[in-house]
mmCIF file of C-alpha atoms and ligand atoms in Angstrom:
data_model
loop_
_atom_site.group_PDB
_atom_site.id
_atom_site.type_symbol
_atom_site.label_atom_id
_atom_site.label_comp_id
_atom_site.label_asym_id
_atom_site.label_seq_id
_atom_site.Cartn_x
_atom_site.Cartn_y
_atom_site.Cartn_z
ATOM 1 C CA MET B 267 0.081 -0.123 -0.240
ATOM 2 C CA LYS B 268 1.553 3.476 -1.239
ATOM 3 C CA SER B 269 1.589 5.739 1.421
ATOM 4 C CA GLY B 270 1.818 9.506 0.905
ATOM 5 C CA SER B 271 2.981 12.822 3.117
ATOM 6 C CA LEU B 272 1.346 16.091 2.937
ATOM 7 C CA SER B 273 -0.322 18.775 4.694
ATOM 8 C CA VAL B 274 -4.088 19.117 4.683
ATOM 9 C CA TYR B 275 -6.379 22.028 5.682
ATOM 10 C CA ALA B 276 -9.995 21.359 6.939
ATOM 11 C CA GLY B 277 -12.007 24.053 7.038
ATOM 12 C CA TYR B 278 -14.159 21.717 9.244
ATOM 13 C CA LEU B 279 -12.793 18.250 10.802
ATOM 14 C CA ILE B 280 -15.087 15.656 11.417
ATOM 15 C CA VAL B 281 -13.083 13.813 14.337
ATOM 16 C CA GLY B 282 -15.321 10.376 13.848
ATOM 17 C CA ASP B 283 -16.170 10.244 17.798
ATOM 18 C CA GLY B 284 -19.014 12.850 17.227
ATOM 19 C CA LYS B 285 -17.060 15.935 17.504
ATOM 20 C CA ILE B 286 -16.582 18.456 15.004
ATOM 21 C CA GLN B 287 -13.472 21.104 14.981
ATOM 22 C CA GLU B 288 -13.020 24.216 12.845
ATOM 23 C CA ASN B 289 -9.935 25.382 11.051
ATOM 24 C CA VAL B 290 -7.247 22.464 11.255
ATOM 25 C CA TYR B 291 -4.296 21.483 9.839
ATOM 26 C CA LEU B 292 -3.284 17.823 9.690
ATOM 27 C CA GLY B 293 0.301 17.023 8.724
ATOM 28 C CA ILE B 294 0.799 13.675 7.310
ATOM 29 C CA GLU B 295 3.973 11.795 7.264
ATOM 30 C CA GLY B 296 4.141 8.298 5.977
ATOM 31 C CA GLY B 297 0.124 7.728 5.717
ATOM 32 C CA VAL B 298 -0.072 8.508 9.289
ATOM 33 C CA ILE B 299 -1.311 12.007 10.748
ATOM 34 C CA ASN B 300 1.745 13.067 12.356
ATOM 35 C CA GLU B 301 -0.011 16.553 13.959
ATOM 36 C CA LEU B 302 -3.003 18.578 14.239
ATOM 37 C CA SER B 303 -2.630 22.575 14.570
ATOM 38 C CA ASP B 304 -4.638 25.275 14.481
ATOM 39 C CA LYS B 305 -2.024 26.923 12.662
ATOM 40 C CA PRO B 306 -0.200 26.414 9.361
ATOM 41 C CA LEU B 307 2.361 24.044 8.903
ATOM 42 C CA GLY B 308 4.804 25.622 6.591
ATOM 43 C CA ASP B 309 6.169 23.371 4.204
ATOM 44 C CA ARG B 310 7.629 20.525 6.244
ATOM 45 C CA TYR B 311 5.442 18.054 4.932
ATOM 46 C CA GLY B 312 5.771 18.937 1.245
ATOM 47 C CA GLU B 313 2.560 19.355 -0.643
ATOM 48 C CA GLU B 314 -0.493 21.322 1.112
ATOM 49 C CA LEU B 315 -3.733 21.135 0.212
ATOM 50 C CA ASP B 316 -6.562 23.470 0.676
ATOM 51 C CA TYR B 317 -10.042 22.187 1.568
ATOM 52 C CA SER B 318 -11.636 25.612 3.067
ATOM 53 C CA GLY B 319 -15.209 25.138 3.789
ATOM 54 C CA LYS B 320 -14.904 21.469 3.411
ATOM 55 C CA TYR B 321 -15.772 18.623 5.582
ATOM 56 C CA VAL B 322 -12.892 16.548 6.279
ATOM 57 C CA MET B 323 -13.919 12.987 7.795
ATOM 58 C CA PRO B 324 -12.485 9.634 8.638
ATOM 59 C CA GLY B 325 -13.127 6.817 5.655
ATOM 60 C CA LEU B 326 -15.848 4.611 6.038
ATOM 61 C CA ILE B 327 -15.037 1.012 7.668
ATOM 62 C CA ASP B 328 -17.693 -1.533 6.692
ATOM 63 C CA ALA B 329 -16.910 -4.285 8.880
ATOM 64 C CA HIS B 330 -18.971 -6.952 7.770
ATOM 65 C CA VAL B 331 -18.463 -7.969 4.218
ATOM 66 C CA HIS B 332 -17.866 -11.013 1.638
ATOM 67 C CA ILE B 333 -15.615 -9.638 -1.023
ATOM 68 C CA ARG B 334 -15.415 -13.225 -2.598
ATOM 69 C CA TYR B 335 -19.551 -13.557 -2.987
ATOM 70 C CA ASP B 336 -20.862 -12.814 -5.989
ATOM 71 C CA PRO B 337 -24.264 -10.965 -5.178
ATOM 72 C CA LEU B 338 -25.882 -12.581 -8.742
ATOM 73 C CA GLY B 339 -24.534 -15.952 -8.700
ATOM 74 C CA ASP B 340 -23.730 -19.296 -6.493
ATOM 75 C CA PRO B 341 -20.017 -18.389 -4.699
ATOM 76 C CA GLU B 342 -19.856 -22.359 -4.176
ATOM 77 C CA LYS B 343 -19.558 -23.079 -7.890
ATOM 78 C CA ARG B 344 -16.277 -20.883 -8.728
ATOM 79 C CA SER B 345 -12.992 -21.677 -8.402
ATOM 80 C CA HIS B 346 -10.937 -20.328 -5.551
ATOM 81 C CA GLU B 347 -8.575 -18.364 -8.073
ATOM 82 C CA TYR B 348 -11.633 -16.644 -9.794
ATOM 83 C CA GLN B 349 -13.005 -15.842 -6.307
ATOM 84 C CA ALA B 350 -9.834 -14.002 -5.323
ATOM 85 C CA LEU B 351 -10.011 -11.916 -8.617
ATOM 86 C CA ARG B 352 -13.527 -11.152 -7.890
ATOM 87 C CA GLY B 353 -12.598 -10.254 -4.270
ATOM 88 C CA VAL B 354 -10.040 -7.453 -5.360
ATOM 89 C CA GLU B 355 -12.554 -6.115 -7.442
ATOM 90 C CA ASN B 356 -15.427 -6.135 -4.865
ATOM 91 C CA ALA B 357 -13.030 -4.405 -2.123
ATOM 92 C CA ARG B 358 -11.867 -2.114 -5.035
ATOM 93 C CA LYS B 359 -15.716 -1.062 -5.560
ATOM 94 C CA ALA B 360 -16.044 -0.297 -1.932
ATOM 95 C CA LEU B 361 -12.992 1.866 -1.905
ATOM 96 C CA LYS B 362 -14.415 4.063 -4.886
ATOM 97 C CA VAL B 363 -17.660 5.262 -2.653
ATOM 98 C CA GLY B 364 -15.439 6.207 0.174
ATOM 99 C CA VAL B 365 -15.052 2.767 2.217
ATOM 100 C CA THR B 366 -11.064 2.937 3.271
ATOM 101 C CA SER B 367 -11.294 -0.660 5.477
ATOM 102 C CA LEU B 368 -13.174 -3.471 5.007
ATOM 103 C CA GLY B 369 -13.420 -6.490 7.752
ATOM 104 C CA GLU B 370 -14.141 -9.467 5.710
ATOM 105 C CA ALA B 371 -16.118 -11.946 7.451
ATOM 106 C CA GLY B 372 -16.478 -14.999 4.903
ATOM 107 C CA GLY B 373 -13.590 -16.517 3.367
ATOM 108 C CA ILE B 374 -12.559 -19.754 1.666
ATOM 109 C CA GLY B 375 -9.322 -21.908 1.543
ATOM 110 C CA ASN B 376 -6.470 -18.760 1.349
ATOM 111 C CA VAL B 377 -8.808 -16.645 -0.511
ATOM 112 C CA VAL B 378 -9.146 -13.672 1.719
ATOM 113 C CA PHE B 379 -5.894 -13.924 3.067
ATOM 114 C CA ALA B 380 -4.398 -13.774 -0.218
ATOM 115 C CA VAL B 381 -6.093 -10.742 -1.286
ATOM 116 C CA ARG B 382 -5.361 -9.125 1.915
ATOM 117 C CA ASN B 383 -1.630 -9.741 1.725
ATOM 118 C CA ALA B 384 -1.546 -8.343 -1.699
ATOM 119 C CA ILE B 385 -2.971 -5.060 -1.134
ATOM 120 C CA ASN B 386 -1.109 -4.822 2.108
ATOM 121 C CA ASN B 387 2.190 -5.793 -0.019
ATOM 122 C CA GLY B 388 1.307 -3.531 -2.969
ATOM 123 C CA VAL B 389 0.867 -6.364 -5.401
ATOM 124 C CA THR B 390 -2.391 -4.832 -6.123
ATOM 125 C CA SER B 391 -4.363 -1.805 -4.767
ATOM 126 C CA GLY B 392 -7.570 -1.799 -2.547
ATOM 127 C CA PRO B 393 -9.031 -0.658 1.101
ATOM 128 C CA ARG B 394 -7.503 -2.161 3.757
ATOM 129 C CA LEU B 395 -8.936 -5.490 4.696
ATOM 130 C CA PHE B 396 -9.365 -7.145 8.132
ATOM 131 C CA VAL B 397 -10.133 -10.626 7.476
ATOM 132 C CA SER B 398 -11.341 -13.569 9.788
ATOM 133 C CA GLY B 399 -10.521 -16.179 6.832
ATOM 134 C CA GLU B 400 -13.144 -19.154 6.835
ATOM 135 C CA MET B 401 -16.130 -18.983 9.665
ATOM 136 C CA ILE B 402 -15.927 -21.740 11.979
ATOM 137 C CA THR B 403 -19.134 -23.383 11.836
ATOM 138 C CA ILE B 404 -20.509 -26.925 13.112
ATOM 139 C CA THR B 405 -20.375 -30.020 10.388
ATOM 140 C CA GLY B 406 -23.083 -28.688 7.744
ATOM 141 C CA GLY B 407 -23.807 -25.616 9.696
ATOM 142 C CA ARG B 408 -23.324 -23.577 6.244
ATOM 143 C CA SER B 409 -22.941 -25.853 3.479
ATOM 144 C CA LYS B 410 -24.037 -29.353 2.547
ATOM 145 C CA VAL B 411 -21.025 -29.811 0.567
ATOM 146 C CA PRO B 412 -18.378 -31.623 3.000
ATOM 147 C CA GLY B 413 -15.430 -30.224 3.899
ATOM 148 C CA GLU B 414 -15.859 -27.037 2.128
ATOM 149 C CA ARG B 415 -16.338 -24.922 5.764
ATOM 150 C CA LEU B 416 -14.159 -24.631 8.361
ATOM 151 C CA GLU B 417 -16.308 -27.453 10.385
ATOM 152 C CA VAL B 418 -15.265 -28.316 13.762
ATOM 153 C CA ASN B 419 -16.823 -30.705 16.361
ATOM 154 C CA GLY B 420 -15.899 -30.284 20.462
ATOM 155 C CA ALA B 421 -13.715 -27.604 21.966
ATOM 156 C CA ASP B 422 -10.613 -29.348 20.971
ATOM 157 C CA SER B 423 -11.295 -29.335 17.136
ATOM 158 C CA ALA B 424 -12.663 -25.590 17.701
ATOM 159 C CA ARG B 425 -9.304 -24.333 19.336
ATOM 160 C CA GLU B 426 -7.243 -25.850 16.594
ATOM 161 C CA ALA B 427 -9.526 -24.018 13.806
ATOM 162 C CA ALA B 428 -8.864 -20.701 15.531
ATOM 163 C CA ARG B 429 -5.582 -21.396 16.251
ATOM 164 C CA ARG B 430 -5.054 -22.557 12.520
ATOM 165 C CA LEU B 431 -6.698 -19.085 11.428
ATOM 166 C CA LEU B 432 -4.349 -16.991 13.858
ATOM 167 C CA MET B 433 -0.940 -18.513 13.253
ATOM 168 C CA TYR B 434 -0.841 -19.663 10.027
ATOM 169 C CA HIS B 435 -2.573 -16.818 8.612
ATOM 170 C CA ASN B 436 -2.602 -14.058 10.855
ATOM 171 C CA ALA B 437 -6.468 -13.808 10.678
ATOM 172 C CA ASP B 438 -7.660 -10.469 12.037
ATOM 173 C CA PHE B 439 -10.627 -11.507 14.116
ATOM 174 C CA ILE B 440 -12.532 -14.621 14.311
ATOM 175 C CA LYS B 441 -16.066 -15.373 12.729
ATOM 176 C CA LEU B 442 -18.202 -18.227 14.257
ATOM 177 C CA GLY B 443 -21.496 -19.536 13.084
ATOM 178 C CA ALA B 444 -23.555 -19.502 16.740
ATOM 179 C CA THR B 445 -26.784 -20.563 14.967
ATOM 180 C CA GLY B 446 -28.165 -21.613 11.299
ATOM 181 C CA ALA B 447 -28.790 -18.680 8.635
ATOM 182 C CA ILE B 448 -30.981 -17.274 6.577
ATOM 183 C CA SER B 449 -28.517 -17.856 3.558
ATOM 184 C CA SER B 450 -28.150 -21.543 4.454
ATOM 185 C CA ALA B 451 -31.702 -22.635 3.464
ATOM 186 C CA HIS B 452 -31.279 -26.229 5.340
ATOM 187 C CA THR B 453 -30.499 -24.584 8.544
ATOM 188 C CA GLY B 454 -33.151 -22.498 11.083
ATOM 189 C CA PRO B 455 -31.419 -19.238 11.478
ATOM 190 C CA ARG B 456 -32.433 -19.265 15.114
ATOM 191 C CA HIS B 457 -31.074 -22.768 16.033
ATOM 192 C CA PRO B 458 -28.147 -22.826 17.781
ATOM 193 C CA GLN B 459 -25.298 -24.668 16.212
ATOM 194 C CA LEU B 460 -21.762 -24.008 17.806
ATOM 195 C CA SER B 461 -21.915 -24.605 21.746
ATOM 196 C CA VAL B 462 -20.522 -22.400 24.448
ATOM 197 C CA ASP B 463 -17.667 -24.787 24.470
ATOM 198 C CA GLU B 464 -16.613 -24.508 21.171
ATOM 199 C CA MET B 465 -17.126 -20.816 20.892
ATOM 200 C CA ARG B 466 -15.303 -20.206 24.399
ATOM 201 C CA ALA B 467 -12.268 -22.040 22.834
ATOM 202 C CA CYS B 468 -12.165 -20.092 20.020
ATOM 203 C CA THR B 469 -12.541 -16.862 22.163
ATOM 204 C CA GLU B 470 -9.623 -17.457 24.252
ATOM 205 C CA GLU B 471 -7.463 -18.301 21.499
ATOM 206 C CA ALA B 472 -8.608 -15.044 19.606
ATOM 207 C CA HIS B 473 -8.252 -12.651 22.934
ATOM 208 C CA ASN B 474 -4.777 -14.431 23.642
ATOM 209 C CA CYS B 475 -3.854 -12.867 20.263
ATOM 210 C CA GLY B 476 -5.369 -9.372 20.770
ATOM 211 C CA LYS B 477 -8.337 -10.194 18.146
ATOM 212 C CA LEU B 478 -11.914 -10.234 18.571
ATOM 213 C CA VAL B 479 -14.730 -12.708 17.566
ATOM 214 C CA HIS B 480 -17.783 -11.486 15.904
ATOM 215 C CA GLY B 481 -20.763 -14.154 16.368
ATOM 216 C CA HIS B 482 -22.984 -14.622 13.212
ATOM 217 C CA CYS B 483 -26.411 -15.144 15.899
ATOM 218 C CA TYR B 484 -30.300 -14.911 15.861
ATOM 219 C CA GLY B 485 -32.271 -16.022 18.540
ATOM 220 C CA GLU B 486 -32.555 -15.977 22.213
ATOM 221 C CA ARG B 487 -30.347 -19.171 22.480
ATOM 222 C CA GLY B 488 -27.588 -18.337 20.102
ATOM 223 C CA ILE B 489 -27.155 -15.072 21.273
ATOM 224 C CA GLY B 490 -27.079 -15.880 24.941
ATOM 225 C CA ASN B 491 -24.544 -19.043 24.113
ATOM 226 C CA SER B 492 -22.570 -16.191 21.879
ATOM 227 C CA LEU B 493 -22.521 -14.056 24.981
ATOM 228 C CA GLU B 494 -21.539 -16.373 27.715
ATOM 229 C CA ALA B 495 -18.931 -17.728 25.621
ATOM 230 C CA ASP B 496 -17.096 -14.156 25.691
ATOM 231 C CA VAL B 497 -17.875 -13.162 21.681
ATOM 232 C CA ASP B 498 -17.476 -9.721 21.305
ATOM 233 C CA VAL B 499 -19.394 -8.426 18.384
ATOM 234 C CA ILE B 500 -22.967 -9.680 17.910
ATOM 235 C CA VAL B 501 -23.585 -9.940 14.089
ATOM 236 C CA HIS B 502 -27.336 -9.787 13.160
ATOM 237 C CA GLY B 503 -28.652 -10.123 16.514
ATOM 238 C CA GLN B 504 -32.532 -10.587 16.040
ATOM 239 C CA THR B 505 -33.543 -10.483 18.714
ATOM 240 C CA LEU B 506 -31.960 -9.238 21.861
ATOM 241 C CA THR B 507 -33.992 -9.686 25.145
ATOM 242 C CA ASP B 508 -33.393 -7.184 27.849
ATOM 243 C CA GLY B 509 -30.829 -9.377 29.569
ATOM 244 C CA HIS B 510 -28.725 -9.337 26.507
ATOM 245 C CA ILE B 511 -28.794 -6.080 26.304
ATOM 246 C CA LYS B 512 -28.051 -5.275 29.711
ATOM 247 C CA PHE B 513 -25.363 -7.768 29.343
ATOM 248 C CA MET B 514 -23.809 -5.993 26.179
ATOM 249 C CA LYS B 515 -24.290 -2.848 27.814
ATOM 250 C CA LYS B 516 -21.962 -3.463 30.914
ATOM 251 C CA ASN B 517 -19.137 -5.129 29.104
ATOM 252 C CA GLY B 518 -18.931 -2.834 26.187
ATOM 253 C CA LEU B 519 -19.931 -5.461 23.545
ATOM 254 C CA ILE B 520 -20.481 -4.223 19.873
ATOM 255 C CA LEU B 521 -23.553 -4.940 18.203
ATOM 256 C CA MET B 522 -23.338 -4.892 14.146
ATOM 257 C CA PRO B 523 -26.993 -5.297 13.133
ATOM 258 C CA THR B 524 -26.416 -5.244 9.040
ATOM 259 C CA LEU B 525 -29.468 -3.197 8.270
ATOM 260 C CA LYS B 526 -28.275 -3.263 4.791
ATOM 261 C CA ALA B 527 -28.565 -7.005 4.095
ATOM 262 C CA PHE B 528 -32.539 -6.449 5.453
ATOM 263 C CA CYS B 529 -33.678 -3.286 4.510
ATOM 264 C CA GLY B 530 -32.915 -3.813 1.188
ATOM 265 C CA HIS B 531 -34.933 -6.956 0.568
ATOM 266 C CA LEU B 532 -38.550 -5.417 0.022
ATOM 267 C CA GLU B 533 -37.594 -4.219 -3.463
ATOM 268 C CA ASN B 534 -36.166 -7.432 -4.334
ATOM 269 C CA ILE B 535 -38.696 -9.901 -2.846
ATOM 270 C CA GLU B 536 -40.010 -11.223 -6.185
ATOM 271 C CA LYS B 537 -37.006 -12.742 -6.368
ATOM 272 C CA GLY B 538 -37.422 -15.435 -3.614
ATOM 273 C CA GLY B 539 -34.742 -16.533 -1.848
ATOM 274 C CA VAL B 540 -33.193 -14.948 1.258
ATOM 275 C CA HIS B 541 -35.667 -12.372 0.359
ATOM 276 C CA THR B 542 -38.416 -14.164 1.082
ATOM 277 C CA ARG B 543 -37.246 -16.507 3.800
ATOM 278 C CA MET B 544 -36.336 -13.322 5.973
ATOM 279 C CA GLU B 545 -40.166 -12.677 5.968
ATOM 280 C CA GLU B 546 -41.231 -15.954 6.464
ATOM 281 C CA MET B 547 -39.179 -16.535 9.532
ATOM 282 C CA GLY B 548 -40.152 -13.409 11.248
ATOM 283 C CA ILE B 549 -36.642 -12.020 11.003
ATOM 284 C CA TRP B 550 -37.562 -8.858 9.139
ATOM 285 C CA ALA B 551 -40.232 -8.083 11.478
ATOM 286 C CA GLU B 552 -38.224 -7.969 14.180
ATOM 287 C CA THR B 553 -35.134 -6.088 12.755
ATOM 288 C CA GLU B 554 -36.680 -2.574 13.574
ATOM 289 C CA PRO B 555 -37.667 -2.957 16.770
ATOM 290 C CA ASN B 556 -34.787 -4.774 17.799
ATOM 291 C CA PHE B 557 -32.133 -2.102 16.486
ATOM 292 C CA ARG B 558 -34.385 0.487 18.225
ATOM 293 C CA ARG B 559 -34.351 -1.047 21.522
ATOM 294 C CA ALA B 560 -30.323 -1.455 21.039
ATOM 295 C CA LEU B 561 -29.902 1.898 20.100
ATOM 296 C CA GLU B 562 -32.348 3.324 23.111
ATOM 297 C CA ALA B 563 -30.198 1.236 25.583
ATOM 298 C CA GLY B 564 -26.952 3.084 24.408
ATOM 299 C CA LEU B 565 -25.260 0.252 23.026
ATOM 300 C CA THR B 566 -22.228 0.592 21.011
ATOM 301 C CA ILE B 567 -23.332 0.045 17.432
ATOM 302 C CA SER B 568 -21.213 -0.863 13.884
ATOM 303 C CA MET B 569 -21.401 -0.517 10.630
ATOM 304 C CA GLY B 570 -21.774 -4.171 8.173
ATOM 305 C CA THR B 571 -23.296 -4.167 5.231
ATOM 306 C CA ASP B 572 -23.334 -7.964 4.632
ATOM 307 C CA ALA B 573 -22.229 -6.724 1.256
ATOM 308 C CA GLY B 574 -21.891 -9.888 -1.167
ATOM 309 C CA MET B 575 -24.991 -11.663 -0.050
ATOM 310 C CA PRO B 576 -28.201 -11.178 -2.841
ATOM 311 C CA ASP B 577 -28.667 -7.686 -4.086
ATOM 312 C CA ASP B 578 -26.335 -6.611 -1.414
ATOM 313 C CA HIS B 579 -23.497 -4.801 -3.944
ATOM 314 C CA PHE B 580 -20.227 -3.208 -3.125
ATOM 315 C CA THR B 581 -21.296 0.154 -4.695
ATOM 316 C CA ASP B 582 -23.994 1.779 -1.938
ATOM 317 C CA ASN B 583 -22.327 0.168 1.241
ATOM 318 C CA TYR B 584 -22.921 3.761 2.897
ATOM 319 C CA LEU B 585 -26.654 3.037 2.650
ATOM 320 C CA ASP B 586 -26.426 0.904 6.001
ATOM 321 C CA LEU B 587 -25.868 4.700 7.854
ATOM 322 C CA GLN B 588 -28.878 5.952 6.231
ATOM 323 C CA TYR B 589 -30.917 2.790 7.463
ATOM 324 C CA MET B 590 -29.787 3.100 10.944
ATOM 325 C CA VAL B 591 -30.937 7.319 10.646
ATOM 326 C CA ASN B 592 -33.968 6.188 9.469
ATOM 327 C CA TRP B 593 -34.687 4.009 12.688
ATOM 328 C CA GLY B 594 -33.720 6.403 14.824
ATOM 329 C CA MET B 595 -29.917 7.319 15.000
ATOM 330 C CA THR B 596 -28.864 10.831 14.743
ATOM 331 C CA PRO B 597 -26.445 11.620 11.806
ATOM 332 C CA SER B 598 -23.471 12.197 14.344
ATOM 333 C CA GLN B 599 -24.597 8.565 15.715
ATOM 334 C CA ALA B 600 -24.316 6.906 12.404
ATOM 335 C CA VAL B 601 -20.918 8.507 11.399
ATOM 336 C CA THR B 602 -19.470 7.051 14.669
ATOM 337 C CA ALA B 603 -21.137 3.677 13.706
ATOM 338 C CA GLY B 604 -19.368 3.909 10.404
ATOM 339 C CA THR B 605 -15.981 5.379 11.520
ATOM 340 C CA LEU B 606 -14.960 4.909 15.104
ATOM 341 C CA ASN B 607 -17.198 2.092 16.313
ATOM 342 C CA ALA B 608 -16.485 -0.047 13.037
ATOM 343 C CA ALA B 609 -12.989 0.210 14.131
ATOM 344 C CA LYS B 610 -13.543 -0.875 17.556
ATOM 345 C CA SER B 611 -15.400 -4.077 15.918
ATOM 346 C CA LEU B 612 -12.158 -5.000 14.373
ATOM 347 C CA ALA B 613 -9.816 -3.995 17.264
ATOM 348 C CA VAL B 614 -8.199 -1.296 14.961
ATOM 349 C CA ASP B 615 -9.450 1.584 16.544
ATOM 350 C CA ASP B 616 -5.772 2.525 18.024
ATOM 351 C CA ARG B 617 -5.178 2.892 14.426
ATOM 352 C CA LEU B 618 -8.393 3.690 12.482
ATOM 353 C CA GLY B 619 -11.880 5.307 12.871
ATOM 354 C CA THR B 620 -10.859 8.853 14.130
ATOM 355 C CA LEU B 621 -8.927 11.413 12.651
ATOM 356 C CA GLU B 622 -6.048 12.278 15.478
ATOM 357 C CA ALA B 623 -2.517 11.768 15.541
ATOM 358 C CA GLY B 624 -1.317 8.511 15.297
ATOM 359 C CA ARG B 625 -4.073 7.325 13.103
ATOM 360 C CA TYR B 626 -3.893 6.680 9.263
ATOM 361 C CA ALA B 627 -4.972 9.259 7.002
ATOM 362 C CA ASP B 628 -7.927 7.518 5.408
ATOM 363 C CA MET B 629 -10.041 10.594 4.818
ATOM 364 C CA LEU B 630 -13.183 11.553 3.145
ATOM 365 C CA VAL B 631 -13.833 15.155 2.081
ATOM 366 C CA LEU B 632 -17.263 16.289 1.647
ATOM 367 C CA GLY B 633 -18.708 19.417 0.410
ATOM 368 C CA ARG B 634 -21.669 19.185 3.145
ATOM 369 C CA ASN B 635 -22.045 18.672 6.794
ATOM 370 C CA PRO B 636 -22.845 14.774 7.413
ATOM 371 C CA LEU B 637 -23.589 15.722 11.122
ATOM 372 C CA GLU B 638 -26.430 17.364 9.401
ATOM 373 C CA ASP B 639 -27.839 15.070 6.443
ATOM 374 C CA ILE B 640 -25.765 11.566 7.062
ATOM 375 C CA SER B 641 -26.264 11.303 2.890
ATOM 376 C CA ASN B 642 -23.905 14.207 2.264
ATOM 377 C CA ILE B 643 -21.422 11.462 2.981
ATOM 378 C CA TRP B 644 -22.436 9.970 -0.664
ATOM 379 C CA THR B 645 -24.020 12.912 -2.223
ATOM 380 C CA SER B 646 -21.413 15.494 -1.582
ATOM 381 C CA ARG B 647 -18.034 13.205 -1.870
ATOM 382 C CA GLU B 648 -15.304 14.913 -3.546
ATOM 383 C CA GLU B 649 -12.069 13.196 -2.370
ATOM 384 C CA VAL B 650 -11.007 10.006 -0.869
ATOM 385 C CA PHE B 651 -7.555 9.387 0.697
ATOM 386 C CA LEU B 652 -6.074 6.090 1.618
ATOM 387 C CA ASN B 653 -2.888 6.067 3.992
ATOM 388 C CA GLY B 654 -2.360 9.638 3.166
ATOM 389 C CA VAL B 655 -2.607 9.274 -0.499
ATOM 390 C CA LEU B 656 -5.377 11.193 -2.599
ATOM 391 C CA LEU B 657 -6.814 8.422 -4.674
HETATM 392 ZN ZN1 ZN G 745 -22.332 -12.197 6.663
#
């Protein structure tokens, strides 16, 4: 990944934690924000860019995507090589619309590690990728094709799978199948899958490495099992009980409601598949009330679109934030969900998610204030910077 040195004048700086500052000069060196000042920084950073009257905010972080999937086809029928190439293209599409980091939560074989490493090594270009590799699941929990997923049975086997991902591949986080899935038609989305012991073995290993664990789950038992096993991020999460919410709040856990995966389904319902299944199983009906209760309780909520699923594209990831606002978030809270909170969900908030000294200069320049209207992120976007480099 190329890195840039320059100074940037921001008429307004959207920090990413809900704050806004006026008249800020950012000194960027080697892709990292070195200093912020209310005075010009002179020529010590070389090139100087003037964004008077503009809004400079952190790049968006979409912390739940599937880059290798083809929204219009069956990923299981394609070769790994093909899926890696598609993964690069999908990741680049997201970058073009201001998503400078992706959390990739559904690898197969070495595919997503290869894409991440190729981008990091400058072999190809793309956004920052934080990848879990293959989801850890029970036998047959996702696919009916034997051996196609990272299937485990028992705590020892789960621990070994997590260690393989973390040690051989340097997985950035671990993804667990705590329940069945809408997209796996042979499973019940609310049926628990991995046991508490199996999941706990994985959370121990991930936490030992300073990495987080994301639990795919629906329904009271699967969510409860995940929380009992020390899972850090509840993905989807219909439906949280009052007890779940209280526990998550107390322990600073994160909800990733993946609203874009659900809210887009109505316009595609005639296509059937996941679009009708989420209605039939009552999950769509639970989505809005569940989100509103989590929001009202003050849970930490992160952006995550599930892009790659049917009709869930990489060209409009930002709509996740619009759906959050439609259901009661303030634009400021939605900006935080798409920046700082998403960085927290990947345990990279020491590097990303805000524009402060020591953070990477992944930035968007907007013509209008996103704290007034969230859609200004995409309707007034003028520039995208990755690692201090203007794209
Ligand atoms: Zn997903």
